mmCIF file of C-alpha atoms in Angstrom:
data_model
loop_
_atom_site.group_PDB
_atom_site.id
_atom_site.type_symbol
_atom_site.label_atom_id
_atom_site.label_comp_id
_atom_site.label_asym_id
_atom_site.label_seq_id
_atom_site.Cartn_x
_atom_site.Cartn_y
_atom_site.Cartn_z
ATOM 1 C CA UNK A 1 -44.050 -17.670 10.603
ATOM 2 C CA UNK A 2 -41.750 -15.369 12.598
ATOM 3 C CA UNK A 3 -40.173 -18.355 14.310
ATOM 4 C CA UNK A 4 -39.163 -19.838 10.957
ATOM 5 C CA UNK A 5 -37.484 -16.614 9.815
ATOM 6 C CA UNK A 6 -35.634 -16.267 13.145
ATOM 7 C CA UNK A 7 -34.617 -19.896 12.902
ATOM 8 C CA UNK A 8 -33.375 -19.323 9.325
ATOM 9 C CA UNK A 9 -31.297 -16.321 10.409
ATOM 10 C CA UNK A 10 -29.798 -18.203 13.354
ATOM 11 C CA UNK A 11 -28.985 -21.182 11.182
ATOM 12 C CA UNK A 12 -27.321 -18.890 8.622
ATOM 13 C CA UNK A 13 -25.271 -17.146 11.311
ATOM 14 C CA UNK A 14 -24.145 -20.436 12.804
ATOM 15 C CA UNK A 15 -22.980 -21.799 9.431
ATOM 16 C CA UNK A 16 -19.301 -20.852 8.983
ATOM 17 C CA UNK A 17 -19.239 -21.628 5.254
ATOM 18 C CA UNK A 18 -22.192 -19.348 4.616
ATOM 19 C CA UNK A 19 -20.559 -16.485 6.494
ATOM 20 C CA UNK A 20 -17.218 -17.033 4.745
ATOM 21 C CA UNK A 21 -18.965 -17.075 1.374
ATOM 22 C CA UNK A 22 -20.788 -13.847 2.175
ATOM 23 C CA UNK A 23 -17.617 -12.145 3.412
ATOM 24 C CA UNK A 24 -15.724 -13.223 0.293
ATOM 25 C CA UNK A 25 -18.539 -11.860 -1.862
ATOM 26 C CA UNK A 26 -18.433 -8.550 0.044
ATOM 27 C CA UNK A 27 -14.651 -8.415 -0.427
ATOM 28 C CA UNK A 28 -14.966 -9.012 -4.179
ATOM 29 C CA UNK A 29 -17.715 -6.424 -4.558
ATOM 30 C CA UNK A 30 -15.728 -3.837 -2.610
ATOM 31 C CA UNK A 31 -12.541 -4.538 -4.570
ATOM 32 C CA UNK A 32 -14.398 -4.268 -7.885
ATOM 33 C CA UNK A 33 -16.056 -1.038 -6.802
ATOM 34 C CA UNK A 34 -12.742 0.599 -5.853
ATOM 35 C CA UNK A 35 -11.069 -0.742 -8.984
ATOM 36 C CA UNK A 36 -13.762 0.697 -11.261
ATOM 37 C CA UNK A 37 -14.208 3.986 -9.438
ATOM 38 C CA UNK A 38 -10.574 4.868 -8.704
ATOM 39 C CA UNK A 39 -7.889 2.551 -10.049
ATOM 40 C CA UNK A 40 -9.180 2.123 -13.609
ATOM 41 C CA UNK A 41 -9.681 5.859 -13.996
ATOM 42 C CA UNK A 42 -6.219 6.604 -12.629
ATOM 43 C CA UNK A 43 -4.690 3.955 -14.912
ATOM 44 C CA UNK A 44 -6.329 5.621 -17.920
ATOM 45 C CA UNK A 45 -4.867 8.974 -16.933
ATOM 46 C CA UNK A 46 -1.389 7.497 -16.432
ATOM 47 C CA UNK A 47 -1.537 5.482 -19.672
ATOM 48 C CA UNK A 48 -2.600 8.551 -21.652
ATOM 49 C CA UNK A 49 0.201 10.615 -20.140
ATOM 50 C CA UNK A 50 2.787 7.873 -20.823
ATOM 51 C CA UNK A 51 1.580 7.677 -24.443
ATOM 52 C CA UNK A 52 1.951 11.444 -24.695
ATOM 53 C CA UNK A 53 5.497 11.190 -23.290
ATOM 54 C CA UNK A 54 6.363 8.545 -25.889
ATOM 55 C CA UNK A 55 4.746 10.494 -28.738
ATOM 56 C CA UNK A 56 6.500 13.725 -27.753
ATOM 57 C CA UNK A 57 9.629 12.609 -25.879
ATOM 58 C CA UNK A 58 11.727 15.067 -23.954
ATOM 59 C CA UNK A 59 15.413 15.511 -24.721
ATOM 60 C CA UNK A 60 16.537 12.889 -22.213
ATOM 61 C CA UNK A 61 14.093 10.304 -23.570
ATOM 62 C CA UNK A 62 15.236 11.054 -27.133
ATOM 63 C CA UNK A 63 18.811 10.515 -25.983
ATOM 64 C CA UNK A 64 17.871 7.151 -24.480
ATOM 65 C CA UNK A 65 16.167 6.168 -27.748
ATOM 66 C CA UNK A 66 19.276 7.263 -29.676
ATOM 67 C CA UNK A 67 21.650 5.249 -27.456
ATOM 68 C CA UNK A 68 19.626 2.051 -27.747
ATOM 69 C CA UNK A 69 21.005 0.896 -31.170
ATOM 70 C CA UNK A 70 24.569 1.118 -29.827
ATOM 71 C CA UNK A 71 23.895 -1.476 -27.142
ATOM 72 C CA UNK A 72 21.954 -4.314 -28.782
ATOM 73 C CA UNK A 73 22.629 -6.699 -25.899
ATOM 74 C CA UNK A 74 21.235 -4.195 -23.429
ATOM 75 C CA UNK A 75 18.139 -3.394 -25.525
ATOM 76 C CA UNK A 76 15.655 -5.066 -23.130
ATOM 77 C CA UNK A 77 17.158 -3.205 -20.189
ATOM 78 C CA UNK A 78 17.134 0.021 -22.182
ATOM 79 C CA UNK A 79 13.455 -0.532 -22.973
ATOM 80 C CA UNK A 80 12.762 -0.931 -19.267
ATOM 81 C CA UNK A 81 14.673 2.247 -18.478
ATOM 82 C CA UNK A 82 12.810 4.155 -21.193
ATOM 83 C CA UNK A 83 9.476 2.860 -19.846
ATOM 84 C CA UNK A 84 10.434 3.850 -16.307
ATOM 85 C CA UNK A 85 11.618 7.279 -17.419
ATOM 86 C CA UNK A 86 8.419 7.899 -19.395
ATOM 87 C CA UNK A 87 6.325 6.749 -16.439
ATOM 88 C CA UNK A 88 8.257 8.976 -14.028
ATOM 89 C CA UNK A 89 7.818 11.987 -16.291
ATOM 90 C CA UNK A 90 4.125 11.152 -16.750
ATOM 91 C CA UNK A 91 3.560 10.983 -13.005
ATOM 92 C CA UNK A 92 5.480 14.241 -12.586
ATOM 93 C CA UNK A 93 3.224 15.886 -15.186
ATOM 94 C CA UNK A 94 0.127 14.528 -13.466
ATOM 95 C CA UNK A 95 1.344 15.928 -10.138
ATOM 96 C CA UNK A 96 1.608 19.380 -11.698
ATOM 97 C CA UNK A 97 -2.078 19.200 -12.663
ATOM 98 C CA UNK A 98 -3.216 18.725 -9.067
ATOM 99 C CA UNK A 99 -4.991 21.887 -7.903
ATOM 100 C CA UNK A 100 -2.804 24.209 -5.855
ATOM 101 C CA UNK A 101 -5.154 24.185 -2.867
ATOM 102 C CA UNK A 102 -4.504 20.457 -2.430
ATOM 103 C CA UNK A 103 -0.732 20.895 -2.649
ATOM 104 C CA UNK A 104 -0.477 23.525 0.045
ATOM 105 C CA UNK A 105 -3.094 22.182 2.437
ATOM 106 C CA UNK A 106 -0.321 21.011 4.724
ATOM 107 C CA UNK A 107 1.246 24.472 4.696
ATOM 108 C CA UNK A 108 -1.761 25.913 6.496
ATOM 109 C CA UNK A 109 -0.932 23.875 9.585
ATOM 110 C CA UNK A 110 0.357 25.963 12.501
ATOM 111 C CA UNK A 111 4.067 25.619 13.175
ATOM 112 C CA UNK A 112 3.552 25.002 16.902
ATOM 113 C CA UNK A 113 1.174 22.322 18.132
ATOM 114 C CA UNK A 114 -0.997 22.710 21.222
ATOM 115 C CA UNK A 115 1.479 20.599 23.196
ATOM 116 C CA UNK A 116 4.326 22.993 22.372
ATOM 117 C CA UNK A 117 6.098 20.756 19.853
ATOM 118 C CA UNK A 118 7.314 22.620 16.769
ATOM 119 C CA UNK A 119 6.516 21.414 13.260
ATOM 120 C CA UNK A 120 8.679 22.116 10.234
ATOM 121 C CA UNK A 121 8.517 25.551 8.671
ATOM 122 C CA UNK A 122 5.736 26.324 6.119
ATOM 123 C CA UNK A 123 8.171 26.536 3.173
ATOM 124 C CA UNK A 124 9.335 23.012 3.924
ATOM 125 C CA UNK A 125 5.738 21.821 4.093
ATOM 126 C CA UNK A 126 4.964 23.415 0.734
ATOM 127 C CA UNK A 127 7.961 21.686 -0.864
ATOM 128 C CA UNK A 128 6.966 18.360 0.671
ATOM 129 C CA UNK A 129 3.350 18.828 -0.424
ATOM 130 C CA UNK A 130 4.370 19.571 -3.997
ATOM 131 C CA UNK A 131 6.587 16.472 -3.972
ATOM 132 C CA UNK A 132 9.100 17.890 -6.427
ATOM 133 C CA UNK A 133 12.300 17.101 -4.591
ATOM 134 C CA UNK A 134 14.029 15.852 -7.749
ATOM 135 C CA UNK A 135 13.855 18.318 -10.603
ATOM 136 C CA UNK A 136 13.776 17.319 -14.253
ATOM 137 C CA UNK A 137 17.472 18.067 -14.823
ATOM 138 C CA UNK A 138 18.585 15.761 -12.001
ATOM 139 C CA UNK A 139 16.133 13.110 -13.130
ATOM 140 C CA UNK A 140 17.543 13.232 -16.655
ATOM 141 C CA UNK A 141 21.070 12.892 -15.333
ATOM 142 C CA UNK A 142 20.083 9.833 -13.317
ATOM 143 C CA UNK A 143 18.638 8.129 -16.411
ATOM 144 C CA UNK A 144 21.667 8.984 -18.511
ATOM 145 C CA UNK A 145 24.050 7.657 -15.848
ATOM 146 C CA UNK A 146 22.112 4.391 -15.646
ATOM 147 C CA UNK A 147 22.308 3.969 -19.418
ATOM 148 C CA UNK A 148 26.005 4.748 -19.458
ATOM 149 C CA UNK A 149 26.614 2.149 -16.741
ATOM 150 C CA UNK A 150 24.752 -0.424 -18.831
ATOM 151 C CA UNK A 151 26.694 0.469 -21.970
ATOM 152 C CA UNK A 152 30.054 0.229 -20.200
ATOM 153 C CA UNK A 153 29.460 -3.290 -18.913
#
């Protein structure tokens, strides 16, 4: 009886198609697991935040909505810009909800490594960890400039 089971295992391991099928199944299961556990949940959060941005637009988004009727030929491009602006603001809002201890984890690193090489200063690390290099005012200006370029064409 043991010989048959060993023979079955060896025959399975020597069959390339069987191994490829099993590996493909493992890949699908892993992808589905990560999609359900992480990606779908994150998509729901982003979609809800984008909907909130559209329901309660900021001044720059209201301006983009107001400019849209004056450029009927550029309406599809304007829609894309509005979507991108809402998504960028949504992601920015989500970043602000990340707990502070996660944002400044990098700031706790020593400024000099054991090998004597200096890292950047802690203030720089905090700014990089928070990821807010472009503030809302500059972001709004960028969107408005893009729309103006489209309207002037």
